[in-house]
Short mmCIF file of C-alpha atoms and ligand atoms in Angstrom, two decimals:
data_model
loop_
_atom_site.label_atom_id
_atom_site.label_comp_id
_atom_site.label_asym_id
_atom_site.label_seq_id
_atom_site.Cartn_x
_atom_site.Cartn_y
_atom_site.Cartn_z
CA UNK A 983 0.00 0.00 0.00
CA UNK A 984 1.61 3.22 -1.20
CA UNK A 985 -0.32 5.20 1.42
CA UNK A 986 1.31 3.29 4.26
CA UNK A 987 4.74 3.34 2.57
CA UNK A 988 4.69 7.13 2.29
CA UNK A 989 3.98 7.52 6.00
CA UNK A 990 6.42 4.81 7.04
CA UNK A 991 9.17 6.23 4.83
CA UNK A 992 8.87 9.60 6.51
CA UNK A 993 8.59 8.32 10.05
CA UNK A 994 11.39 5.76 9.91
CA UNK A 995 13.93 8.00 8.16
CA UNK A 996 13.04 11.00 10.32
CA UNK A 997 13.58 9.10 13.55
CA UNK A 998 16.83 7.57 12.23
CA UNK A 999 18.00 11.13 11.52
CA UNK A 1000 16.96 12.25 14.96
CA UNK A 1001 18.63 9.29 16.68
CA UNK A 1002 21.90 10.09 14.91
CA UNK A 1003 21.68 13.52 16.51
CA UNK A 1004 20.98 12.53 20.12
CA UNK A 1005 24.72 12.81 20.80
CA UNK A 1006 26.31 15.51 18.67
CA UNK A 1007 29.74 16.99 18.31
CA UNK A 1008 28.10 20.40 18.00
CA UNK A 1009 24.53 21.63 18.55
CA UNK A 1010 23.90 24.99 16.86
CA UNK A 1011 20.99 26.98 18.21
CA UNK A 1012 19.64 29.21 15.44
CA UNK A 1013 19.89 28.84 11.69
CA UNK A 1014 20.81 32.38 10.72
CA UNK A 1015 23.72 33.05 8.35
CA UNK A 1016 26.40 32.69 11.03
CA UNK A 1017 25.01 29.40 12.36
CA UNK A 1018 24.54 27.90 8.90
CA UNK A 1019 28.05 28.91 7.79
CA UNK A 1020 29.44 27.33 10.97
CA UNK A 1021 27.47 24.12 10.30
CA UNK A 1022 28.81 23.89 6.76
CA UNK A 1023 32.49 24.16 7.69
CA UNK A 1024 32.17 21.75 10.61
CA UNK A 1025 30.19 19.17 8.62
CA UNK A 1026 32.78 19.41 5.86
CA UNK A 1027 35.45 18.64 8.47
CA UNK A 1028 33.53 15.46 9.39
CA UNK A 1029 31.83 16.59 12.62
CA UNK A 1030 28.34 15.44 13.58
CA UNK A 1031 26.55 18.78 13.72
CA UNK A 1032 22.92 19.86 13.81
CA UNK A 1033 21.11 23.18 13.68
CA UNK A 1034 17.90 23.69 15.64
CA UNK A 1035 15.72 26.55 14.41
CA UNK A 1036 12.32 27.51 15.73
CA UNK A 1037 11.02 28.69 12.36
CA UNK A 1038 9.57 26.58 9.55
CA UNK A 1039 12.12 28.20 7.21
CA UNK A 1040 15.56 28.60 8.78
CA UNK A 1041 17.76 31.37 7.39
CA UNK A 1042 17.08 34.01 10.01
CA UNK A 1043 17.40 37.60 8.88
CA UNK A 1044 19.08 36.79 5.59
CA UNK A 1045 16.04 36.19 3.37
CA UNK A 1046 14.74 39.73 3.45
CA UNK A 1047 17.84 41.80 2.70
CA UNK A 1048 17.10 45.22 4.17
CA UNK A 1049 13.55 46.46 4.56
CA UNK A 1050 12.52 43.52 2.34
CA UNK A 1051 14.70 44.81 -0.55
CA UNK A 1052 16.12 41.35 -1.13
CA UNK A 1053 19.74 42.23 -1.84
CA UNK A 1054 22.76 41.91 0.49
CA UNK A 1055 26.06 43.71 0.75
CA UNK A 1056 29.26 41.76 1.43
CA UNK A 1057 32.72 43.17 1.89
CA UNK A 1058 35.93 41.96 0.26
CA UNK A 1059 37.14 40.12 3.40
CA UNK A 1060 34.23 37.67 3.22
CA UNK A 1061 34.29 37.09 -0.53
CA UNK A 1062 36.11 33.76 -0.22
CA UNK A 1063 33.16 32.46 1.85
CA UNK A 1064 30.68 33.62 -0.80
CA UNK A 1065 32.77 31.66 -3.30
CA UNK A 1066 32.80 28.56 -1.02
CA UNK A 1067 29.00 28.60 -1.25
CA UNK A 1068 28.91 29.21 -5.05
CA UNK A 1069 26.82 32.36 -4.60
CA UNK A 1070 26.70 34.77 -7.55
CA UNK A 1071 27.90 38.26 -6.68
CA UNK A 1072 28.64 41.58 -8.33
CA UNK A 1073 31.21 44.22 -7.53
CA UNK A 1074 29.37 47.36 -6.48
CA UNK A 1075 32.10 49.83 -5.37
CA UNK A 1076 35.01 50.32 -2.94
CA UNK A 1077 35.51 46.61 -2.20
CA UNK A 1078 31.78 46.10 -1.58
CA UNK A 1079 29.85 43.39 -3.39
CA UNK A 1080 26.12 42.66 -3.70
CA UNK A 1081 24.26 39.35 -3.88
CA UNK A 1082 20.65 38.21 -4.06
CA UNK A 1083 19.48 37.43 -0.53
CA UNK A 1084 17.20 34.55 -1.53
CA UNK A 1085 19.93 32.87 -3.57
CA UNK A 1086 22.43 33.43 -0.74
CA UNK A 1087 20.22 31.98 1.99
CA UNK A 1088 19.23 28.99 -0.14
CA UNK A 1089 22.86 28.33 -1.01
CA UNK A 1090 23.91 28.37 2.64
CA UNK A 1091 21.13 25.95 3.60
CA UNK A 1092 21.74 23.65 0.67
CA UNK A 1093 25.51 23.48 1.06
CA UNK A 1094 25.34 22.91 4.83
CA UNK A 1095 22.87 20.03 4.57
CA UNK A 1096 24.62 18.59 1.52
CA UNK A 1097 27.91 18.59 3.45
CA UNK A 1098 26.23 16.45 6.14
CA UNK A 1099 24.83 18.93 8.68
CA UNK A 1100 21.32 18.13 9.91
CA UNK A 1101 18.77 20.93 10.21
CA UNK A 1102 15.79 20.51 12.51
CA UNK A 1103 13.20 23.17 11.76
CA UNK A 1104 10.24 23.98 14.02
CA UNK A 1105 12.40 23.15 17.07
CA UNK A 1106 12.72 25.72 19.83
CA UNK A 1107 15.65 25.38 22.18
CA UNK A 1108 14.31 26.32 25.58
CA UNK A 1109 17.29 25.45 27.79
CA UNK A 1110 20.73 23.84 27.86
CA UNK A 1111 21.97 20.67 29.55
CA UNK A 1112 24.26 21.93 32.33
CA UNK A 1113 26.50 19.25 33.87
CA UNK A 1114 29.43 19.87 36.22
CA UNK A 1115 29.30 23.58 35.32
CA UNK A 1116 29.75 22.86 31.61
CA UNK A 1117 27.17 23.40 28.86
CA UNK A 1118 26.73 19.85 27.56
CA UNK A 1119 23.69 19.88 25.29
CA UNK A 1120 20.35 21.46 24.48
CA UNK A 1121 16.77 21.00 25.64
CA UNK A 1122 14.33 21.12 22.72
CA UNK A 1123 10.62 21.27 22.17
CA UNK A 1124 8.31 21.75 19.20
CA UNK A 1125 7.76 25.40 18.46
CA UNK A 1126 3.96 24.83 18.20
CA UNK A 1127 3.97 23.28 21.70
CA UNK A 1128 5.52 26.43 23.12
CA UNK A 1129 3.32 28.75 21.03
CA UNK A 1130 0.18 26.94 22.25
CA UNK A 1131 1.49 26.92 25.82
CA UNK A 1132 0.91 23.16 26.05
CA UNK A 1133 2.19 21.39 29.13
CA UNK A 1134 4.53 18.96 27.31
CA UNK A 1135 8.05 18.11 28.45
CA UNK A 1136 10.97 18.64 26.07
CA UNK A 1137 13.69 16.23 24.87
CA UNK A 1138 17.45 16.43 25.58
CA UNK A 1139 20.19 16.42 22.96
CA UNK A 1140 23.75 15.97 24.20
CA UNK A 1141 26.63 17.83 22.50
CA UNK A 1142 30.33 18.34 23.08
CA UNK A 1143 29.80 22.01 22.28
CA UNK A 1144 26.78 24.26 21.88
CA UNK A 1145 26.81 27.39 19.71
CA UNK A 1146 24.49 30.30 20.46
CA UNK A 1147 23.57 31.59 16.99
CA UNK A 1148 20.18 32.93 18.05
CA UNK A 1149 20.79 36.48 16.80
CA UNK A 1150 19.86 39.71 18.55
CA UNK A 1151 18.50 38.06 21.72
CA UNK A 1152 21.50 35.77 22.45
CA UNK A 1153 18.95 33.43 24.02
CA UNK A 1154 21.33 30.67 25.12
CA UNK A 1155 23.66 33.14 26.86
CA UNK A 1156 20.64 34.66 28.60
CA UNK A 1157 19.35 31.32 29.79
CA UNK A 1158 22.72 30.01 31.00
CA UNK A 1159 23.46 33.19 32.94
CA UNK A 1160 19.98 33.56 34.41
CA UNK A 1161 19.41 29.97 35.49
CA UNK A 1162 22.82 29.01 36.79
CA UNK A 1163 24.14 32.12 38.51
CA UNK A 1164 27.41 32.00 36.58
CA UNK A 1165 29.58 34.70 34.97
CA UNK A 1166 29.96 34.78 31.20
CA UNK A 1167 33.24 35.65 29.48
CA UNK A 1168 32.24 39.32 28.89
CA UNK A 1169 33.43 42.62 30.35
CA UNK A 1170 30.69 42.53 33.01
CA UNK A 1171 30.11 38.78 33.29
CA UNK A 1172 26.54 39.31 32.01
CA UNK A 1173 24.80 39.70 28.66
CA UNK A 1174 25.62 43.37 27.95
CA UNK A 1175 23.20 44.02 25.04
CA UNK A 1176 24.04 45.22 21.55
CA UNK A 1177 24.89 48.87 20.89
CA UNK A 1178 23.49 51.20 18.23
CA UNK A 1179 24.66 50.95 14.64
CA UNK A 1180 28.26 51.45 13.49
CA UNK A 1181 28.94 49.37 10.39
CA UNK A 1182 32.75 49.14 10.39
CA UNK A 1183 33.11 48.63 14.15
CA UNK A 1184 30.13 46.28 14.28
CA UNK A 1185 31.58 44.08 11.55
CA UNK A 1186 35.02 44.02 13.16
CA UNK A 1187 33.82 43.39 16.69
CA UNK A 1188 31.25 40.71 15.83
CA UNK A 1189 34.09 38.55 14.56
CA UNK A 1190 36.40 39.51 17.44
CA UNK A 1191 33.68 38.60 19.96
CA UNK A 1192 33.10 35.16 18.42
CA UNK A 1193 34.46 32.90 21.16
CA UNK A 1194 33.74 30.47 23.98
CA UNK A 1195 31.56 32.57 26.24
CA UNK A 1196 31.24 29.92 28.95
CA UNK A 1197 32.70 26.39 29.12
CA UNK A 1198 30.95 24.37 26.41
CA UNK A 1199 29.09 27.39 24.98
CA UNK A 1200 30.33 29.37 21.97
CA UNK A 1201 28.67 32.43 20.52
CA UNK A 1202 28.54 33.64 16.89
CA UNK A 1203 26.78 36.23 14.72
CA UNK A 1204 24.53 38.86 16.29
CA UNK A 1205 24.44 36.82 19.50
CA UNK A 1206 28.13 37.69 19.81
CA UNK A 1207 27.33 41.42 19.48
CA UNK A 1208 24.45 41.15 21.93
CA UNK A 1209 26.36 39.34 24.64
CA UNK A 1210 29.52 41.41 24.24
CA UNK A 1211 27.88 44.83 23.91
CA UNK A 1212 29.23 45.67 20.44
CA UNK A 1213 27.48 47.71 17.71
CA UNK A 1214 24.89 46.36 15.27
CA UNK A 1215 25.80 46.71 11.61
CA UNK A 1216 22.64 46.35 9.49
CA UNK A 1217 22.39 44.49 6.19
CA UNK A 1218 26.06 43.88 5.49
CA UNK A 1219 26.59 40.16 5.92
CA UNK A 1220 30.35 39.55 5.70
CA UNK A 1221 30.76 39.70 9.48
CA UNK A 1222 28.08 37.03 10.00
CA UNK A 1223 29.79 34.66 7.57
CA UNK A 1224 33.27 35.35 8.98
CA UNK A 1225 31.94 34.81 12.50
CA UNK A 1226 30.42 31.46 11.47
CA UNK A 1227 33.66 30.35 9.88
CA UNK A 1228 35.66 31.46 12.91
CA UNK A 1229 33.54 29.52 15.40
CA UNK A 1230 33.73 26.44 13.15
CA UNK A 1231 37.52 26.62 13.01
CA UNK A 1232 37.81 27.10 16.78
CA UNK A 1233 35.68 24.01 17.48
CA UNK A 1234 37.33 21.90 14.77
CA UNK A 1235 40.68 22.68 16.46
CA UNK A 1236 39.32 21.73 19.88
CA UNK A 1237 37.99 18.39 18.63
CA UNK A 1238 41.01 17.44 16.53
O1 48F B 1635 19.24 36.61 13.62
P1 48F B 1635 19.72 35.59 12.69
O2 48F B 1635 19.64 35.86 11.23
O3 48F B 1635 21.21 35.16 13.13
P2 48F B 1635 22.67 35.69 12.76
O4 48F B 1635 23.40 34.56 12.15
O5 48F B 1635 22.48 36.78 11.63
C1 48F B 1635 22.01 38.07 11.87
C2 48F B 1635 21.57 38.69 10.57
O6 48F B 1635 20.56 37.92 9.95
C3 48F B 1635 21.07 40.12 10.70
C4 48F B 1635 22.14 41.10 10.92
C5 48F B 1635 23.31 41.07 9.96
O7 48F B 1635 23.83 42.28 9.83
O8 48F B 1635 22.05 41.87 11.79
O9 48F B 1635 20.09 40.18 11.72
O10 48F B 1635 23.22 36.32 13.97
O11 48F B 1635 18.95 34.21 12.93
C6 48F B 1635 18.81 33.64 14.19
C7 48F B 1635 17.95 32.39 14.05
O12 48F B 1635 17.85 31.78 15.32
C8 48F B 1635 16.53 31.25 15.49
C9 48F B 1635 15.62 32.21 14.74
O13 48F B 1635 14.44 31.56 14.32
C10 48F B 1635 16.52 32.63 13.56
O14 48F B 1635 16.29 31.83 12.41
N1 48F B 1635 16.32 31.17 16.94
C11 48F B 1635 16.39 32.19 17.85
N2 48F B 1635 16.20 31.73 19.09
C12 48F B 1635 16.00 30.38 18.98
C13 48F B 1635 16.07 30.03 17.61
C14 48F B 1635 15.74 29.32 19.91
N3 48F B 1635 15.65 29.55 21.23
N4 48F B 1635 15.56 28.07 19.43
C15 48F B 1635 15.65 27.82 18.12
N5 48F B 1635 15.89 28.78 17.18
#
């Protein structure tokens, strides 16, 4: 019966995929550009890595360009990453390039999954696993369960490292600091909150601030700006991609 085969095919392969991810090398919370770029480079290096994103369509703030004008700007320093993802680009001026935001986001998602990263959409990460004062995994639930406010317990996913790629709210940093009374690796020990816009400084500091923010927990992309108190930068995306690549390289080195 084809009807039964269709259902069984989905269920059995989905749960096989999920079981493979119950113990990860790296759990990435948030499938924005920085998290997806990180997933791609780590999967390519042979790590078992998964992204958990609460939306139906991961990609974060990359789909819409700026004010829904679906173009992006990328600076020279990040061009090699654009090339790694086979994204078409055009020179605009002064070392600045433009690309189509829909093509760019699709390319990131395609390349990351094709390289072996697993993406779980419609998953909200509501907490971390915190063992012996080390972040050791994530606690996940269906986004619709949380939206409906249903009283349903989550599942646990263990990971050698967790990356907070949740964007402007740096949700994992917030939750770790709030629930466990610990100090983060920031100037104040807390989540400082992002500063107003300064493109050049924002782009520089988002990459500089990409680091292990607490044992077991790394931060990348806008979550790095938010936790470290550095400026936002608007719709220039080189810093996000460079931040994703930097966190991938740091973790690959740790796990070598
Ligand atoms: O914000 P977002 O795009 O992350 P990013 O990689 O990139 C930022 C840029 O898009 C842009 C910018 C560039 O100049 O400023 O804003 O830092 O994507 C974050 C993703 O995380 C998901 C959310 O749905 C989005 O796709 N997310 C956030 N919190 C959670 C989450 C959570 N608790 N659980 C699961 N997914």
